[in-house]
PDB file of C-alpha atoms in Angstrom:
ATOM      1  CA  MET O 297     100.575 102.166 194.293  1.00 95.00           C
ATOM      2  CA  LYS O 298      99.242  99.206 196.131  1.00 97.00           C
ATOM      3  CA  GLN O 299      97.312  99.124 199.481  1.00 97.00           C
ATOM      4  CA  ILE O 300      97.420  96.028 201.810  1.00 97.00           C
ATOM      5  CA  VAL O 301      95.602  95.785 205.220  1.00 97.00           C
ATOM      6  CA  THR O 302      96.822  93.560 207.990  1.00 97.00           C
ATOM      7  CA  ASN O 303      94.756  92.841 211.102  1.00 96.00           C
ATOM      8  CA  SER O 304      97.457  91.772 213.457  1.00 95.00           C
ATOM      9  CA  PRO O 305     101.212  92.092 214.288  1.00 94.00           C
ATOM     10  CA  ASN O 306     101.555  88.396 212.916  1.00 96.00           C
ATOM     11  CA  GLU O 307      99.952  89.384 209.686  1.00 97.00           C
ATOM     12  CA  THR O 308     102.300  92.613 209.462  1.00 96.00           C
ATOM     13  CA  PHE O 309     105.278  90.174 210.035  1.00 96.00           C
ATOM     14  CA  ALA O 310     104.010  87.722 207.244  1.00 97.00           C
ATOM     15  CA  LEU O 311     103.571  90.898 204.879  1.00 97.00           C
ATOM     16  CA  GLY O 312     107.350  91.986 205.599  1.00 97.00           C
ATOM     17  CA  LYS O 313     108.544  88.237 205.084  1.00 97.00           C
ATOM     18  CA  LYS O 314     106.676  88.036 201.715  1.00 97.00           C
ATOM     19  CA  ILE O 315     108.520  91.291 200.712  1.00 97.00           C
ATOM     20  CA  GLY O 316     111.691  89.718 201.969  1.00 96.00           C
ATOM     21  CA  ASN O 317     111.231  87.044 199.492  1.00 94.00           C
ATOM     22  CA  PHE O 318     111.323  89.231 196.647  1.00 94.00           C
ATOM     23  CA  ILE O 319     114.038  91.965 197.553  1.00 94.00           C
ATOM     24  CA  LYS O 320     117.337  92.280 195.800  1.00 94.00           C
ATOM     25  CA  PRO O 321     120.724  93.637 196.543  1.00 95.00           C
ATOM     26  CA  GLY O 322     120.784  97.461 196.113  1.00 95.00           C
ATOM     27  CA  MET O 323     117.037  98.101 197.102  1.00 97.00           C
ATOM     28  CA  VAL O 324     116.139 100.938 199.495  1.00 97.00           C
ATOM     29  CA  ILE O 325     112.879 100.548 201.448  1.00 98.00           C
ATOM     30  CA  CYS O 326     111.417 103.779 202.976  1.00 97.00           C
ATOM     31  CA  LEU O 327     109.060 103.454 205.903  1.00 97.00           C
ATOM     32  CA  SER O 328     106.844 105.975 207.186  1.00 96.00           C
ATOM     33  CA  GLY O 329     104.237 105.947 210.036  1.00 93.00           C
ATOM     34  CA  GLU O 330     103.727 107.322 213.438  1.00 91.00           C
ATOM     35  CA  MET O 331     105.213 105.631 216.511  1.00 89.00           C
ATOM     36  CA  GLY O 332     103.759 102.189 217.020  1.00 86.00           C
ATOM     37  CA  ALA O 333     102.447 101.720 213.556  1.00 91.00           C
ATOM     38  CA  GLY O 334     104.553  98.727 212.829  1.00 91.00           C
ATOM     39  CA  LYS O 335     107.686  99.845 211.063  1.00 93.00           C
ATOM     40  CA  THR O 336     109.780  97.467 212.996  1.00 91.00           C
ATOM     41  CA  ALA O 337     107.279  94.643 212.952  1.00 94.00           C
ATOM     42  CA  LEU O 338     107.565  94.802 209.156  1.00 96.00           C
ATOM     43  CA  THR O 339     111.231  94.906 209.224  1.00 96.00           C
ATOM     44  CA  GLN O 340     111.369  91.897 211.201  1.00 96.00           C
ATOM     45  CA  GLY O 341     109.368  90.206 208.713  1.00 96.00           C
ATOM     46  CA  ILE O 342     111.544  91.334 205.797  1.00 97.00           C
ATOM     47  CA  VAL O 343     114.614  90.158 207.514  1.00 96.00           C
ATOM     48  CA  LYS O 344     113.201  86.827 208.092  1.00 96.00           C
ATOM     49  CA  GLY O 345     112.063  86.501 204.488  1.00 95.00           C
ATOM     50  CA  VAL O 346     115.757  87.012 203.518  1.00 94.00           C
ATOM     51  CA  GLY O 347     116.687  84.087 205.631  1.00 93.00           C
ATOM     52  CA  ILE O 348     118.403  85.914 208.323  1.00 95.00           C
ATOM     53  CA  GLU O 349     117.530  84.552 211.749  1.00 91.00           C
ATOM     54  CA  ASP O 350     118.796  87.327 213.918  1.00 89.00           C
ATOM     55  CA  TYR O 351     116.545  89.306 216.331  1.00 88.00           C
ATOM     56  CA  VAL O 352     115.460  92.393 214.975  1.00 89.00           C
ATOM     57  CA  THR O 353     115.063  95.461 217.079  1.00 85.00           C
ATOM     58  CA  SER O 354     114.641  99.152 216.172  1.00 84.00           C
ATOM     59  CA  PRO O 355     117.892 101.099 215.928  1.00 82.00           C
ATOM     60  CA  THR O 356     116.407 104.076 217.554  1.00 79.00           C
ATOM     61  CA  TYR O 357     119.526 104.824 219.433  1.00 78.00           C
ATOM     62  CA  THR O 358     122.355 103.228 217.272  1.00 83.00           C
ATOM     63  CA  ILE O 359     120.986 104.726 214.144  1.00 87.00           C
ATOM     64  CA  VAL O 360     121.732 101.671 212.353  1.00 92.00           C
ATOM     65  CA  ASN O 361     121.587  97.818 212.914  1.00 93.00           C
ATOM     66  CA  GLU O 362     123.221  95.336 210.330  1.00 94.00           C
ATOM     67  CA  TYR O 363     121.806  91.832 209.614  1.00 94.00           C
ATOM     68  CA  GLN O 364     124.351  89.615 207.661  1.00 94.00           C
ATOM     69  CA  GLY O 365     122.986  87.086 205.369  1.00 91.00           C
ATOM     70  CA  SER O 366     122.860  86.070 201.768  1.00 92.00           C
ATOM     71  CA  ILE O 367     121.549  89.700 201.264  1.00 95.00           C
ATOM     72  CA  PRO O 368     122.838  92.118 204.157  1.00 96.00           C
ATOM     73  CA  ILE O 369     120.182  94.211 205.493  1.00 96.00           C
ATOM     74  CA  TYR O 370     120.808  97.810 206.815  1.00 96.00           C
ATOM     75  CA  HIS O 371     118.235  98.654 209.044  1.00 96.00           C
ATOM     76  CA  PHE O 372     118.103 102.872 209.864  1.00 93.00           C
ATOM     77  CA  ASP O 373     116.006 104.601 212.266  1.00 91.00           C
ATOM     78  CA  VAL O 374     116.478 108.264 211.445  1.00 90.00           C
ATOM     79  CA  PHE O 375     114.195 109.718 213.960  1.00 89.00           C
ATOM     80  CA  ARG O 376     116.896 111.181 216.064  1.00 85.00           C
ATOM     81  CA  ILE O 377     118.839 112.758 213.046  1.00 83.00           C
ATOM     82  CA  GLU O 378     119.053 116.514 213.346  1.00 81.00           C
ATOM     83  CA  ASP O 379     121.096 117.007 210.299  1.00 83.00           C
ATOM     84  CA  VAL O 380     121.674 114.695 207.281  1.00 83.00           C
ATOM     85  CA  GLU O 381     125.538 115.396 207.785  1.00 84.00           C
ATOM     86  CA  GLU O 382     125.088 112.817 210.686  1.00 85.00           C
ATOM     87  CA  LEU O 383     124.300 110.097 208.280  1.00 84.00           C
ATOM     88  CA  TYR O 384     127.212 110.981 206.018  1.00 85.00           C
ATOM     89  CA  GLU O 385     129.469 110.774 209.061  1.00 87.00           C
ATOM     90  CA  ILE O 386     128.561 107.209 209.729  1.00 85.00           C
ATOM     91  CA  GLY O 387     129.115 106.269 206.029  1.00 86.00           C
ATOM     92  CA  PHE O 388     125.336 106.242 204.904  1.00 87.00           C
ATOM     93  CA  GLU O 389     126.370 106.325 201.270  1.00 88.00           C
ATOM     94  CA  GLU O 390     128.525 103.307 201.604  1.00 90.00           C
ATOM     95  CA  TYR O 391     125.534 101.529 202.739  1.00 89.00           C
ATOM     96  CA  LEU O 392     123.808 102.455 199.492  1.00 89.00           C
ATOM     97  CA  ASP O 393     126.468 100.768 197.379  1.00 83.00           C
ATOM     98  CA  GLY O 394     124.373  98.000 196.105  1.00 73.00           C
ATOM     99  CA  GLN O 395     125.580  94.972 198.083  1.00 88.00           C
ATOM    100  CA  GLY O 396     122.786  95.039 200.639  1.00 95.00           C
ATOM    101  CA  VAL O 397     119.266  96.438 201.280  1.00 97.00           C
ATOM    102  CA  VAL O 398     118.664  99.661 202.961  1.00 97.00           C
ATOM    103  CA  ILE O 399     115.556  99.942 205.203  1.00 97.00           C
ATOM    104  CA  LEU O 400     114.906 103.364 206.526  1.00 96.00           C
ATOM    105  CA  GLU O 401     112.347 104.083 209.354  1.00 94.00           C
ATOM    106  CA  TRP O 402     111.197 107.709 209.473  1.00 92.00           C
ATOM    107  CA  ALA O 403     112.503 108.149 205.882  1.00 92.00           C
ATOM    108  CA  SER O 404     110.472 111.446 205.450  1.00 92.00           C
ATOM    109  CA  TYR O 405     113.096 113.146 207.480  1.00 90.00           C
ATOM    110  CA  ILE O 406     115.997 112.525 204.970  1.00 89.00           C
ATOM    111  CA  GLU O 407     113.940 112.749 201.702  1.00 89.00           C
ATOM    112  CA  GLU O 408     116.395 115.177 200.114  1.00 89.00           C
ATOM    113  CA  ILE O 409     119.268 112.509 200.245  1.00 90.00           C
ATOM    114  CA  LEU O 410     117.211 109.452 199.063  1.00 92.00           C
ATOM    115  CA  PRO O 411     118.353 107.756 195.780  1.00 93.00           C
ATOM    116  CA  GLN O 412     116.133 108.272 192.785  1.00 94.00           C
ATOM    117  CA  GLU O 413     114.564 104.821 192.971  1.00 96.00           C
ATOM    118  CA  TYR O 414     113.061 103.275 196.184  1.00 97.00           C
ATOM    119  CA  LEU O 415     109.948 101.561 197.668  1.00 98.00           C
ATOM    120  CA  TRP O 416     108.156 103.883 200.033  1.00 98.00           C
ATOM    121  CA  ILE O 417     105.759 102.144 202.468  1.00 98.00           C
ATOM    122  CA  SER O 418     103.357 104.403 204.520  1.00 98.00           C
ATOM    123  CA  ILE O 419     101.814 102.721 207.399  1.00 97.00           C
ATOM    124  CA  GLU O 420      98.542 103.921 209.124  1.00 96.00           C
ATOM    125  CA  LYS O 421      96.709 102.559 212.087  1.00 94.00           C
ATOM    126  CA  GLY O 422      93.223 101.182 211.087  1.00 91.00           C
ATOM    127  CA  GLU O 423      89.883 101.059 212.664  1.00 90.00           C
ATOM    128  CA  ASN O 424      90.673  98.461 214.953  1.00 90.00           C
ATOM    129  CA  PHE O 425      93.773  98.469 217.458  1.00 91.00           C
ATOM    130  CA  THR O 426      95.772  95.911 215.388  1.00 92.00           C
ATOM    131  CA  ASP O 427      94.725  96.897 211.978  1.00 95.00           C
ATOM    132  CA  ARG O 428      97.379  98.477 209.800  1.00 97.00           C
ATOM    133  CA  ILE O 429      97.078 100.024 206.253  1.00 97.00           C
ATOM    134  CA  PHE O 430     100.192  99.882 204.211  1.00 98.00           C
ATOM    135  CA  THR O 431     100.405 101.975 201.130  1.00 98.00           C
ATOM    136  CA  LEU O 432     103.039 100.967 198.781  1.00 98.00           C
ATOM    137  CA  ASN O 433     104.577 103.408 196.225  1.00 98.00           C
ATOM    138  CA  ALA O 434     107.222 102.347 193.857  1.00 97.00           C
ATOM    139  CA  LYS O 435     109.934 104.746 192.429  1.00 96.00           C
ATOM    140  CA  GLY O 436     111.445 102.804 189.676  1.00 95.00           C
ATOM    141  CA  LYS O 437     110.723  99.469 187.758  1.00 95.00           C
ATOM    142  CA  LEU O 438     112.345  97.269 190.111  1.00 93.00           C
ATOM    143  CA  TYR O 439     110.108  98.277 192.730  1.00 96.00           C
ATOM    144  CA  GLU O 440     107.069  98.274 190.606  1.00 96.00           C
ATOM    145  CA  ASP O 441     108.003  94.609 189.937  1.00 94.00           C
ATOM    146  CA  LEU O 442     108.186  94.176 193.584  1.00 94.00           C
ATOM    147  CA  ILE O 443     104.725  95.311 194.240  1.00 96.00           C
ATOM    148  CA  LYS O 444     103.148  93.083 191.660  1.00 94.00           C
ATOM    149  CA  GLU O 445     104.484  90.039 193.425  1.00 91.00           C
ATOM    150  CA  LEU O 446     102.637  91.007 196.569  1.00 90.00           C
TER     151      LEU O 446
END
């Protein structure tokens, strides 16, 4: 486990970019935190860190946004998922095939179908309006190694 504090949206973006520099195909990154905590801002940085220049938005209504690059990023927002079967209907298992990186906002809603190994990032609002506390928990050596790099 590792905790990292950011003091602005720019610092949150920079943390995401740093994570993006170390991710590998097949990784799954789970994000949890209340609305406005910074899940999408962190994802924007991760996508940029992989070298993708696309404009990143939360896939609240589309469920998944895909960003193509040297490592494809599949950005899910499962807040509106009422049943995990909905994810299977859009081919969720195929996204986990190892070719890209899956980022899951509101991952706690689908914990029962997560793979055995993943990086779990909990985001809490800090004392000041723009402060964020990131708690990173690794499930698996690949993710433990990633945390050590940060």
